[in-house]
XYZ file of N, CA, C and O in Angstrom:
588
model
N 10.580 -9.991 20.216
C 10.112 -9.480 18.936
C 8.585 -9.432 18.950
O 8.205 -10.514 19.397
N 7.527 -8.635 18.650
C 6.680 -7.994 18.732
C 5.914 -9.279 17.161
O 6.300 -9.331 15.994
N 4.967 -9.966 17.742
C 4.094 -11.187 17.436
C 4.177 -10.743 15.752
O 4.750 -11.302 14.817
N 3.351 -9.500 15.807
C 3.223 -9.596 14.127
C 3.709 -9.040 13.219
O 3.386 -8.939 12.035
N 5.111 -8.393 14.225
C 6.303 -7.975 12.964
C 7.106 -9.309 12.596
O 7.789 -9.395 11.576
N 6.966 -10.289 13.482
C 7.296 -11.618 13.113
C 6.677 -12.189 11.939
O 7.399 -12.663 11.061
N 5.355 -12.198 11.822
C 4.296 -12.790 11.036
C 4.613 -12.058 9.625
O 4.736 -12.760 8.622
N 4.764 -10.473 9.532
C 5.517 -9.906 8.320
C 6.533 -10.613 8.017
O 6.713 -11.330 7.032
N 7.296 -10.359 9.025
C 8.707 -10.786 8.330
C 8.611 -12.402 8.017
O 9.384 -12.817 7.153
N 8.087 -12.962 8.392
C 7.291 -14.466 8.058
C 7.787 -14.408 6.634
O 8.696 -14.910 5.973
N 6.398 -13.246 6.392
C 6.000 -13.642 4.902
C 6.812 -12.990 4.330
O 6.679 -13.476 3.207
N 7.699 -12.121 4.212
C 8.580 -11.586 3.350
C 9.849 -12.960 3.041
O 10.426 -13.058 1.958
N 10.038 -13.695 3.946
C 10.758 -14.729 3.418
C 10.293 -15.591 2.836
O 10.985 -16.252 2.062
N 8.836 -15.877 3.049
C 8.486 -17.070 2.292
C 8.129 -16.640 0.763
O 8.346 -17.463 -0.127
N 7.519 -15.207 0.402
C 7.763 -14.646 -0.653
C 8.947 -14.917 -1.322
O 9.081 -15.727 -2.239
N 9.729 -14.271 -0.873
C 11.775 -14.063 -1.565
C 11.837 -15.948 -1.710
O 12.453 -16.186 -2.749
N 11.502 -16.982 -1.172
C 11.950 -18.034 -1.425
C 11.146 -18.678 -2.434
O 11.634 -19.475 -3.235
N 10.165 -18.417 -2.421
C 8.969 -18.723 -3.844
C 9.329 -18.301 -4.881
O 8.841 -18.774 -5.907
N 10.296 -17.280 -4.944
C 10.795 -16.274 -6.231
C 9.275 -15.550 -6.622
O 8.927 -15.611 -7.801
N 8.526 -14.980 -5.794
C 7.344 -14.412 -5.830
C 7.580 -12.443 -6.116
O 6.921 -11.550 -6.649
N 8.787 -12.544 -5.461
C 9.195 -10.816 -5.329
C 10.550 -10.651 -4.570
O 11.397 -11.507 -4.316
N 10.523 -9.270 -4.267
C 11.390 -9.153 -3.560
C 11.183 -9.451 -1.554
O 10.065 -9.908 -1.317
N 11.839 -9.303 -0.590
C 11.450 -9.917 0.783
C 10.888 -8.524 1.468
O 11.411 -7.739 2.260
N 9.694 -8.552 0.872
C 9.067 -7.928 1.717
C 7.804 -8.753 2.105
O 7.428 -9.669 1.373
N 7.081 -8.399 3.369
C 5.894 -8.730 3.770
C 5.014 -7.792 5.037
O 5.518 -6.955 5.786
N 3.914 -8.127 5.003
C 2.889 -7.507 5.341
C 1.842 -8.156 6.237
O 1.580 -9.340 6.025
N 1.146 -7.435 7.325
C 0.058 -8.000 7.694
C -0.441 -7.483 8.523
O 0.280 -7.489 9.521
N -1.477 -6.935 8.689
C -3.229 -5.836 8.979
C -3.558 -6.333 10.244
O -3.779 -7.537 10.379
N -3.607 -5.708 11.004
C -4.286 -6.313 12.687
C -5.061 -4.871 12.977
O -4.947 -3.650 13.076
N -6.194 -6.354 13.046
C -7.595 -5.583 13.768
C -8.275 -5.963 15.511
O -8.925 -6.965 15.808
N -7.932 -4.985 16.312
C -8.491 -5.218 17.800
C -7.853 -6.691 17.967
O -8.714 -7.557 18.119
N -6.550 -7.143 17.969
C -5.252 -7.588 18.186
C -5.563 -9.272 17.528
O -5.351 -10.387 18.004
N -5.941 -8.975 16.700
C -6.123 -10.120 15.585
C -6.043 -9.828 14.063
O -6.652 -8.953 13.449
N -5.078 -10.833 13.537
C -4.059 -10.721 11.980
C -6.019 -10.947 10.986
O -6.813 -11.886 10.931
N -6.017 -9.669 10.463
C -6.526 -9.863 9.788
C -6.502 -10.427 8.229
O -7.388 -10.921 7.532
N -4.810 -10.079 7.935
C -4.725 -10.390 6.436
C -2.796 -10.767 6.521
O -2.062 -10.217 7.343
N -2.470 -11.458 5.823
C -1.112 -11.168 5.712
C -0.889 -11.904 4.383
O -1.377 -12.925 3.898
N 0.243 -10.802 3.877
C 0.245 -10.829 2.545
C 2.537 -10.757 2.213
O 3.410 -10.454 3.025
N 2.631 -11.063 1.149
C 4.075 -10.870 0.746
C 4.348 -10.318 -0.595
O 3.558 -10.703 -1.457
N 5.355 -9.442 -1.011
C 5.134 -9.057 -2.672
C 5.300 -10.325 -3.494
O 5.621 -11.494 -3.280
N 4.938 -9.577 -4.529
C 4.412 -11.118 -5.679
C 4.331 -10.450 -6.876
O 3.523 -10.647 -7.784
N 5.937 -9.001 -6.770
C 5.618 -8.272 -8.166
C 6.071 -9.554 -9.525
O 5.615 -9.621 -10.666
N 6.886 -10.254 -8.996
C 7.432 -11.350 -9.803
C 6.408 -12.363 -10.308
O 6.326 -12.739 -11.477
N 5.874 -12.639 -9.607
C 4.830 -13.948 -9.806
C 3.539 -13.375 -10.476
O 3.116 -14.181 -11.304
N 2.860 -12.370 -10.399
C 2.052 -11.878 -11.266
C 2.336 -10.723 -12.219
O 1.459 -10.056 -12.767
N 3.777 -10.538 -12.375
C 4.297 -8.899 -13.598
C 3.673 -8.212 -12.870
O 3.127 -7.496 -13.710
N 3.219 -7.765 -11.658
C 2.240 -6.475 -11.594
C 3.145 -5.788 -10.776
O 3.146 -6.176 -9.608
N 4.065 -4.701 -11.110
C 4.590 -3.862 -10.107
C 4.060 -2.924 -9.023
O 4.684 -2.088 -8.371
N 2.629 -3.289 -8.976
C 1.760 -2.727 -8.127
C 1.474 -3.945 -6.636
O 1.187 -3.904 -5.440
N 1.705 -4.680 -7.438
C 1.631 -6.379 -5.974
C 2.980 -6.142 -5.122
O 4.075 -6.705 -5.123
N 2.371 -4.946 -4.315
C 4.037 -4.849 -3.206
C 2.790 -5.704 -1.930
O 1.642 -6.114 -2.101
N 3.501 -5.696 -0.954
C 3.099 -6.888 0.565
C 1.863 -5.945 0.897
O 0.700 -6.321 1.043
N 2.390 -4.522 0.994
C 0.777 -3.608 1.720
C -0.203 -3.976 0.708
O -1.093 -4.808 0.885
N -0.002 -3.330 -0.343
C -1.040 -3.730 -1.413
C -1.925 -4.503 -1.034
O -3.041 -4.398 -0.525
N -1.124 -5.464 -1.426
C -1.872 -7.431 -0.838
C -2.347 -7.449 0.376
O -3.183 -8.321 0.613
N -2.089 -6.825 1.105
C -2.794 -7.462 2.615
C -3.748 -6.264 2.455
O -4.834 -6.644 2.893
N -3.834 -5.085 2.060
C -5.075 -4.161 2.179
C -5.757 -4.686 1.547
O -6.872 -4.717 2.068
N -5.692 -5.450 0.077
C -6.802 -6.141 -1.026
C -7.647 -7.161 -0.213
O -8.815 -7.470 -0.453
N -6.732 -7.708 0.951
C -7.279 -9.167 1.463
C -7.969 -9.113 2.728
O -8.788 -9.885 3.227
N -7.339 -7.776 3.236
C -8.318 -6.610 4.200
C -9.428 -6.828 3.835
O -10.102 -7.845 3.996
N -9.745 -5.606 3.175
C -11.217 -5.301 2.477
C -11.883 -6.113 2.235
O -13.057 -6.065 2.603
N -11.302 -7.357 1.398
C -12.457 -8.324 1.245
C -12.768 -8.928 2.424
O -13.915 -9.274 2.708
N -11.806 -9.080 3.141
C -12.037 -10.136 4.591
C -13.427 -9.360 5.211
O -14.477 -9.950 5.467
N -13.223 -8.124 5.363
C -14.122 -6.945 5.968
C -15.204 -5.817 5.573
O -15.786 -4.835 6.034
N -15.075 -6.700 4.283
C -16.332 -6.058 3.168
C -16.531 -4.458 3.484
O -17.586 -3.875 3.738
N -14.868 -3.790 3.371
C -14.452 -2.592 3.667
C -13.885 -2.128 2.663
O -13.389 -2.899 1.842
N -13.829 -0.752 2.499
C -12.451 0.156 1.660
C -12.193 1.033 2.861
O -11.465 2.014 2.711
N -12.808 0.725 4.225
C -12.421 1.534 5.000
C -12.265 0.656 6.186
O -13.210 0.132 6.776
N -10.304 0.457 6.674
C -10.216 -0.133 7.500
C -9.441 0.700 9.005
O -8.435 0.514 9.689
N -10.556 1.645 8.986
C -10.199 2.642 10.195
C -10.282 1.771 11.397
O -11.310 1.100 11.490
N -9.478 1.669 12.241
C -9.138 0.676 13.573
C -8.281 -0.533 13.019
O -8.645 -1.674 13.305
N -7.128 -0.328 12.219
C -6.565 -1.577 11.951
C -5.117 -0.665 11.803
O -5.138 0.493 11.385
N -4.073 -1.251 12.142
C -3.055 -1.365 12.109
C -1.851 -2.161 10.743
O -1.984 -3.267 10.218
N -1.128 -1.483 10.577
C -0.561 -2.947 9.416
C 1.127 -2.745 9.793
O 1.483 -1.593 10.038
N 1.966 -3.635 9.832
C 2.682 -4.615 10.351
C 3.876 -4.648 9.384
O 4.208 -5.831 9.313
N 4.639 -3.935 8.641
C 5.355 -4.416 7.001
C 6.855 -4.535 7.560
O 7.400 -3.910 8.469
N 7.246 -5.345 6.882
C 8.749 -6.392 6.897
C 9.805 -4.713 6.789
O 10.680 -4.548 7.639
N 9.616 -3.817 5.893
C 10.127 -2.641 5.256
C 9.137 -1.327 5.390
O 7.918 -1.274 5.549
N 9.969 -0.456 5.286
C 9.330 0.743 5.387
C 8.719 0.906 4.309
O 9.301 0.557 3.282
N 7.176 1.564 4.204
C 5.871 1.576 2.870
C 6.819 2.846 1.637
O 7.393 3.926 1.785
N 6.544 1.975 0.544
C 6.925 2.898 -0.499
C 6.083 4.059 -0.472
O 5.139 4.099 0.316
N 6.307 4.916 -1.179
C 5.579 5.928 -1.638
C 3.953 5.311 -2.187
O 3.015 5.886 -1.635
N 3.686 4.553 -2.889
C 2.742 3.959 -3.451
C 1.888 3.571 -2.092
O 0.796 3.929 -1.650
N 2.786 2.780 -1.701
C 1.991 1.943 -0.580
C 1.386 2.628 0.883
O 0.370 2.419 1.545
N 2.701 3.670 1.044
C 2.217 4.887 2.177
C 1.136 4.840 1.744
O 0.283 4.256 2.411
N 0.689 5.593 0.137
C -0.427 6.330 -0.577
C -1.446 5.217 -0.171
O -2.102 5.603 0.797
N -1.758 4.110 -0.539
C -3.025 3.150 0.046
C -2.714 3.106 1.013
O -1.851 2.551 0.333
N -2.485 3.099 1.924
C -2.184 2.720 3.324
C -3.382 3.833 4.145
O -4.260 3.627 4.984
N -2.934 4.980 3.473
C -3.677 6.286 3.608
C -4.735 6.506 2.999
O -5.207 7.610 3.269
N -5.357 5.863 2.224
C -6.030 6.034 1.418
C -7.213 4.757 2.316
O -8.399 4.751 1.987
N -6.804 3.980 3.180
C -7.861 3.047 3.446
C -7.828 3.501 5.161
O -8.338 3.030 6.178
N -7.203 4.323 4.948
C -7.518 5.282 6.931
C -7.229 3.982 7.658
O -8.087 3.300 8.218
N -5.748 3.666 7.583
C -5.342 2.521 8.576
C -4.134 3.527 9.355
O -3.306 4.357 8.978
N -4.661 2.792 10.946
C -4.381 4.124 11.930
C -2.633 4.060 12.162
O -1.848 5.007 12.121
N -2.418 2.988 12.348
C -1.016 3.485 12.581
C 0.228 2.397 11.750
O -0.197 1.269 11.499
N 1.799 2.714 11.306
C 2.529 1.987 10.353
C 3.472 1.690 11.150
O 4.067 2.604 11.722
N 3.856 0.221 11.390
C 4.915 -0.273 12.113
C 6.032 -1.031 10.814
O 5.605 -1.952 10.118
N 6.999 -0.663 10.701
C 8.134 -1.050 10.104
C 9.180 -1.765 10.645
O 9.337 -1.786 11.866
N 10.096 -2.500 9.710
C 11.120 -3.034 10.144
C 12.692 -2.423 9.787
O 13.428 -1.757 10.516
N 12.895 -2.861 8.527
C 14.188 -2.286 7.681
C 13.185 -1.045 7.071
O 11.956 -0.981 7.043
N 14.382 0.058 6.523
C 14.371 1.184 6.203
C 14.224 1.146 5.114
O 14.103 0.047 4.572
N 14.173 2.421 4.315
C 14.076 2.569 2.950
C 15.503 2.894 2.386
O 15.820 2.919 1.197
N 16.292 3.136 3.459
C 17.765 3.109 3.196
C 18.417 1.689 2.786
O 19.190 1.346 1.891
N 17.664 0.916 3.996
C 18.470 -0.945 4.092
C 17.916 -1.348 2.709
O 18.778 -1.788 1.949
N 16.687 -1.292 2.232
C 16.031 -1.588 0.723
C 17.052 -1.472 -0.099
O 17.546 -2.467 -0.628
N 17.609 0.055 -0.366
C 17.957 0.816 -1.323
C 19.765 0.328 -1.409
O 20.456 0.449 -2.420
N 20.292 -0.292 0.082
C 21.101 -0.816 -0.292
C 21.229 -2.307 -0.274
O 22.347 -2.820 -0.212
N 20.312 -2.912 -0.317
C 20.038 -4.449 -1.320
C 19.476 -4.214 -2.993
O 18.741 -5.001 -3.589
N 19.911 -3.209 -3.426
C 19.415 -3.014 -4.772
C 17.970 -2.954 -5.446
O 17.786 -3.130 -6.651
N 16.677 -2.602 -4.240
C 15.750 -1.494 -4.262
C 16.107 -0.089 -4.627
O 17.170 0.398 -4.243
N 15.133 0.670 -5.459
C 14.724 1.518 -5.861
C 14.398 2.784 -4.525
O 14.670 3.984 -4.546
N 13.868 2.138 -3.661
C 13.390 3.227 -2.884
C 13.429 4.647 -2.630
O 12.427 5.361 -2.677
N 14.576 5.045 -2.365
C 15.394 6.255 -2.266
C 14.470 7.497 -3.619
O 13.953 8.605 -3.476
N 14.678 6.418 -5.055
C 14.969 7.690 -5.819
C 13.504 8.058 -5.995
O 13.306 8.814 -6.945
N 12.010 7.553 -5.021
C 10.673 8.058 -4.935
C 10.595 8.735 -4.078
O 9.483 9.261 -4.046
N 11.458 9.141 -3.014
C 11.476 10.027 -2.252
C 12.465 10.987 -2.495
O 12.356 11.836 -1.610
N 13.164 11.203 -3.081
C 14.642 12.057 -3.637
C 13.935 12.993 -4.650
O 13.932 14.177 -4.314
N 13.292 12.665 -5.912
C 13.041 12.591 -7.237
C 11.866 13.953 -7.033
O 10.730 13.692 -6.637
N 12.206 15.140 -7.291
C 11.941 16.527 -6.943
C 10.977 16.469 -8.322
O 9.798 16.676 -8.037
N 11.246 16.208 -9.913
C 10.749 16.173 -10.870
C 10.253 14.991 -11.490
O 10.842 14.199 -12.226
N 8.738 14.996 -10.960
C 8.653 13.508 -10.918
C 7.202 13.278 -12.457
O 6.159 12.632 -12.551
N 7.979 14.229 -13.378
C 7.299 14.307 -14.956
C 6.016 14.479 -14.607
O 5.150 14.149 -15.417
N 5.612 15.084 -13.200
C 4.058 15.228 -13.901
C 3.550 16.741 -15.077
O 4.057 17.862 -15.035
N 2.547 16.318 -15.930
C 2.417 17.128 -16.836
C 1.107 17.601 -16.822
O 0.387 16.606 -16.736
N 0.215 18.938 -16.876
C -1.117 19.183 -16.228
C -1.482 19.312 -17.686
O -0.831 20.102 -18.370
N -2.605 18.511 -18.308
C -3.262 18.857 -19.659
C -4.774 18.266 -19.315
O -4.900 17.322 -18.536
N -6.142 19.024 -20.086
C -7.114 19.269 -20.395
C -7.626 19.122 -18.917
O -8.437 18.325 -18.445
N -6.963 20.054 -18.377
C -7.661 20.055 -16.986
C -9.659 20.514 -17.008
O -10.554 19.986 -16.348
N -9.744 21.587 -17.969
C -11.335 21.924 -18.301
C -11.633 20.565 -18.540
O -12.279 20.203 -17.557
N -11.532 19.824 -19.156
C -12.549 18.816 -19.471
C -12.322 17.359 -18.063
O -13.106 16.450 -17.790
N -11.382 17.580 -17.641
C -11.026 16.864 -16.556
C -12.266 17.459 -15.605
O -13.251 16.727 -15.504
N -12.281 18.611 -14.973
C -12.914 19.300 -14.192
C -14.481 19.279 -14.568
O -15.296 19.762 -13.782
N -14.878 18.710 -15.787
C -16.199 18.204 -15.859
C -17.026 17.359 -15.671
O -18.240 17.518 -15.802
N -16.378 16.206 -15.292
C -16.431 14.822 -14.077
C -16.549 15.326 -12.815
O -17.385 15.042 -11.958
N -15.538 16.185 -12.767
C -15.596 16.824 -11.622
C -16.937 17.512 -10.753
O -17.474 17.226 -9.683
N -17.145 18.442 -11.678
C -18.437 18.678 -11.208
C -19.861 18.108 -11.326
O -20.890 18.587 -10.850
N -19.677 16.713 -12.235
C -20.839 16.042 -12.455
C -20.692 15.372 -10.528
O -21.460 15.540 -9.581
N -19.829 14.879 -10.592
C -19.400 14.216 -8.990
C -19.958 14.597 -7.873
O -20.774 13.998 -7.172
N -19.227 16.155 -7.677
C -20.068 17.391 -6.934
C -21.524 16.972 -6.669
O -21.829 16.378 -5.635
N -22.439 17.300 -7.644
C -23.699 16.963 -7.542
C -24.363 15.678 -7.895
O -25.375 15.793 -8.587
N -24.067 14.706 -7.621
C -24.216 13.288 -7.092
C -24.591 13.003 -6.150
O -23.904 12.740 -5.162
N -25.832 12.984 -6.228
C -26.549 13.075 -4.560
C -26.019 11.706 -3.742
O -25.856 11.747 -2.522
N -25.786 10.593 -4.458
C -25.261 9.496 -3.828
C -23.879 8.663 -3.593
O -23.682 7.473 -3.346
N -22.992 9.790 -3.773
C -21.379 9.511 -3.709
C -21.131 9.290 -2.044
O -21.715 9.549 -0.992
N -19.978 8.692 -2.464
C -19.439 7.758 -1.016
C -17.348 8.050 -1.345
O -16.455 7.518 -2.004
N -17.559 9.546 -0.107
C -16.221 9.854 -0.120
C -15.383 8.492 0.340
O -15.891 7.549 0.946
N -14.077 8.580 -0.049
C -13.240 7.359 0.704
C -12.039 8.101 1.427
O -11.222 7.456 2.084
Protein backbone atom coordinates (compact mmCIF):
# COMPACT_ATOMS: atom_id res chain seq x y z
CA UNK A 1 0.00 0.00 0.00
CA UNK A 2 1.44 3.24 -1.20
CA UNK A 3 2.83 5.29 2.33
CA UNK A 4 0.37 8.14 2.06
CA UNK A 5 -2.76 6.64 0.87
CA UNK A 6 -2.22 4.90 4.18
CA UNK A 7 -1.74 8.17 6.12
CA UNK A 8 -5.32 9.31 4.37
CA UNK A 9 -6.93 6.51 5.08
CA UNK A 10 -5.30 6.94 8.66
CA UNK A 11 -7.19 9.86 9.07
CA UNK A 12 -10.44 9.08 7.63
CA UNK A 13 -10.80 6.54 10.46
CA UNK A 14 -9.69 8.44 13.12
CA UNK A 15 -12.18 11.17 11.95
CA UNK A 16 -15.38 8.54 11.60
CA UNK A 17 -14.28 7.39 15.25
CA UNK A 18 -14.20 10.94 16.86
CA UNK A 19 -17.77 11.31 15.38
CA UNK A 20 -15.96 14.33 13.61
CA UNK A 21 -17.65 13.41 10.02
CA UNK A 22 -18.03 11.07 7.76
CA UNK A 23 -14.54 8.52 6.90
CA UNK A 24 -12.98 10.42 4.79
CA UNK A 25 -9.34 11.71 4.90
CA UNK A 26 -6.72 13.60 3.29
CA UNK A 27 -3.14 14.52 3.00
CA UNK A 28 -0.83 17.01 0.62
CA UNK A 29 2.75 15.77 -0.23
CA UNK A 30 5.30 18.05 -1.20
CA UNK A 31 8.81 16.71 -2.96
CA UNK A 32 7.87 13.32 -0.99
CA UNK A 33 7.08 14.82 2.33
CA UNK A 34 3.29 14.93 4.12
CA UNK A 35 2.81 18.31 4.19
CA UNK A 36 -0.65 18.51 5.83
CA UNK A 37 -3.10 15.79 6.70
CA UNK A 38 -6.40 16.46 7.48
CA UNK A 39 -10.00 14.30 8.04
CA UNK A 40 -13.73 15.69 7.55
CA UNK A 41 -15.04 17.40 10.58
CA UNK A 42 -18.43 18.42 8.78
CA UNK A 43 -19.89 17.10 12.18
CA UNK A 44 -17.66 18.61 14.69
CA UNK A 45 -17.73 22.13 13.38
CA UNK A 46 -21.64 22.25 11.37
CA UNK A 47 -19.57 23.42 8.45
CA UNK A 48 -20.52 21.33 5.40
CA UNK A 49 -17.67 22.84 3.72
CA UNK A 50 -14.95 20.93 6.36
CA UNK A 51 -14.66 17.86 3.86
CA UNK A 52 -10.67 16.12 4.43
CA UNK A 53 -9.33 18.16 1.03
CA UNK A 54 -10.63 21.28 2.33
CA UNK A 55 -8.69 20.78 5.60
CA UNK A 56 -5.50 19.68 4.42
CA UNK A 57 -5.42 22.54 1.57
CA UNK A 58 -6.31 25.19 4.63
CA UNK A 59 -3.30 23.53 6.57
CA UNK A 60 -1.31 23.51 3.23
CA UNK A 61 -1.29 27.10 2.73
CA UNK A 62 -0.68 28.05 6.03
CA UNK A 63 2.13 25.49 6.50
CA UNK A 64 3.52 27.20 3.10
CA UNK A 65 2.43 30.70 3.35
CA UNK A 66 0.76 29.72 -0.12
CA UNK A 67 -2.70 29.82 -2.03
CA UNK A 68 -0.54 28.33 -4.52
CA UNK A 69 0.54 24.81 -3.93
CA UNK A 70 1.83 24.01 -7.49
CA UNK A 71 4.33 20.88 -6.91
CA UNK A 72 2.21 19.13 -4.31
CA UNK A 73 0.23 16.24 -4.68
CA UNK A 74 -2.85 15.29 -2.32
CA UNK A 75 -3.57 11.76 -1.20
CA UNK A 76 -7.74 11.43 -0.27
CA UNK A 77 -9.26 8.27 1.50
CA UNK A 78 -12.35 8.91 -1.45
CA UNK A 79 -12.71 10.28 -4.63
CA UNK A 80 -12.85 14.63 -4.38
CA UNK A 81 -16.40 15.89 -4.44
CA UNK A 82 -17.32 18.30 -6.81
CA UNK A 83 -16.51 21.11 -4.23
CA UNK A 84 -13.32 19.71 -3.36
CA UNK A 85 -12.16 18.74 -7.10
CA UNK A 86 -13.12 22.70 -7.37
CA UNK A 87 -10.25 23.73 -4.54
CA UNK A 88 -8.12 21.19 -5.35
CA UNK A 89 -8.01 23.09 -8.73
CA UNK A 90 -8.24 26.11 -7.63
CA UNK A 91 -4.80 25.81 -5.52
CA UNK A 92 -2.95 24.20 -8.87
CA UNK A 93 -2.21 20.90 -6.95
CA UNK A 94 -0.64 18.71 -9.69
CA UNK A 95 -1.93 15.48 -9.44
CA UNK A 96 -5.29 13.44 -7.35
CA UNK A 97 -4.72 10.03 -5.96
CA UNK A 98 -7.92 8.31 -4.61
CA UNK A 99 -9.08 5.40 -2.88
CA UNK A 100 -12.96 4.40 -2.79
CA UNK A 101 -15.15 5.86 -5.50
CA UNK A 102 -17.84 8.16 -5.61
CA UNK A 103 -19.96 5.16 -6.32
CA UNK A 104 -18.57 3.16 -2.88
CA UNK A 105 -19.54 6.79 -0.99
CA UNK A 106 -22.89 6.88 -2.56
CA UNK A 107 -23.49 3.40 -1.51
CA UNK A 108 -22.66 3.96 2.28
CA UNK A 109 -25.33 6.64 2.21
CA UNK A 110 -23.22 9.70 0.73
CA UNK A 111 -24.67 12.10 -1.47
CA UNK A 112 -22.08 11.99 -4.09
CA UNK A 113 -23.61 10.75 -7.21
CA UNK A 114 -26.48 13.33 -7.25
CA UNK A 115 -23.40 16.43 -7.77
CA UNK A 116 -22.36 14.81 -10.60
CA UNK A 117 -25.82 13.45 -12.10
CA UNK A 118 -27.78 16.80 -11.25
CA UNK A 119 -28.00 18.46 -14.98
CA UNK A 120 -30.21 21.45 -13.20
CA UNK A 121 -28.29 22.55 -10.63
CA UNK A 122 -30.81 25.99 -9.88
CA UNK A 123 -28.36 28.28 -11.01
CA UNK A 124 -30.17 31.63 -11.67
CA UNK A 125 -28.21 34.65 -13.69
CA UNK A 126 -29.50 38.15 -12.08
CA UNK A 127 -27.92 41.77 -12.08
CA UNK A 128 -25.22 40.57 -14.02
CA UNK A 129 -24.59 44.70 -15.17
CA UNK A 130 -23.92 45.58 -11.81
CA UNK A 131 -22.05 42.33 -11.09
CA UNK A 132 -19.81 43.17 -14.15
CA UNK A 133 -18.87 46.47 -12.42
CA UNK A 134 -16.44 44.91 -9.90
CA UNK A 135 -15.60 43.39 -12.68
CA UNK A 136 -14.14 45.91 -14.47
CA UNK A 137 -12.96 47.90 -11.48
CA UNK A 138 -10.65 44.45 -11.07
CA UNK A 139 -9.56 44.64 -14.75
CA UNK A 140 -7.79 47.82 -14.02
CA UNK A 141 -6.14 47.13 -10.74
CA UNK A 142 -2.78 47.62 -11.37
CA UNK A 143 -1.99 45.34 -8.34
CA UNK A 144 -4.17 42.13 -8.52
CA UNK A 145 -2.76 38.71 -7.92
CA UNK A 146 -4.53 36.11 -10.30
CA UNK A 147 -4.95 32.66 -8.37
Amino acid sequence: MNKFMKQAIKESKKGMLKNHGGPFGAVIVKDGKIISSSHNQVLKTNDPTSHAEINAIRKASQKLQSYDLSGCDIYTSCMPCPMCLGAIKWANISNIYYGATSEDADKIGFRDLIFYEDKDQNLINIDRKEALKVFRLWSEKEDKKLY
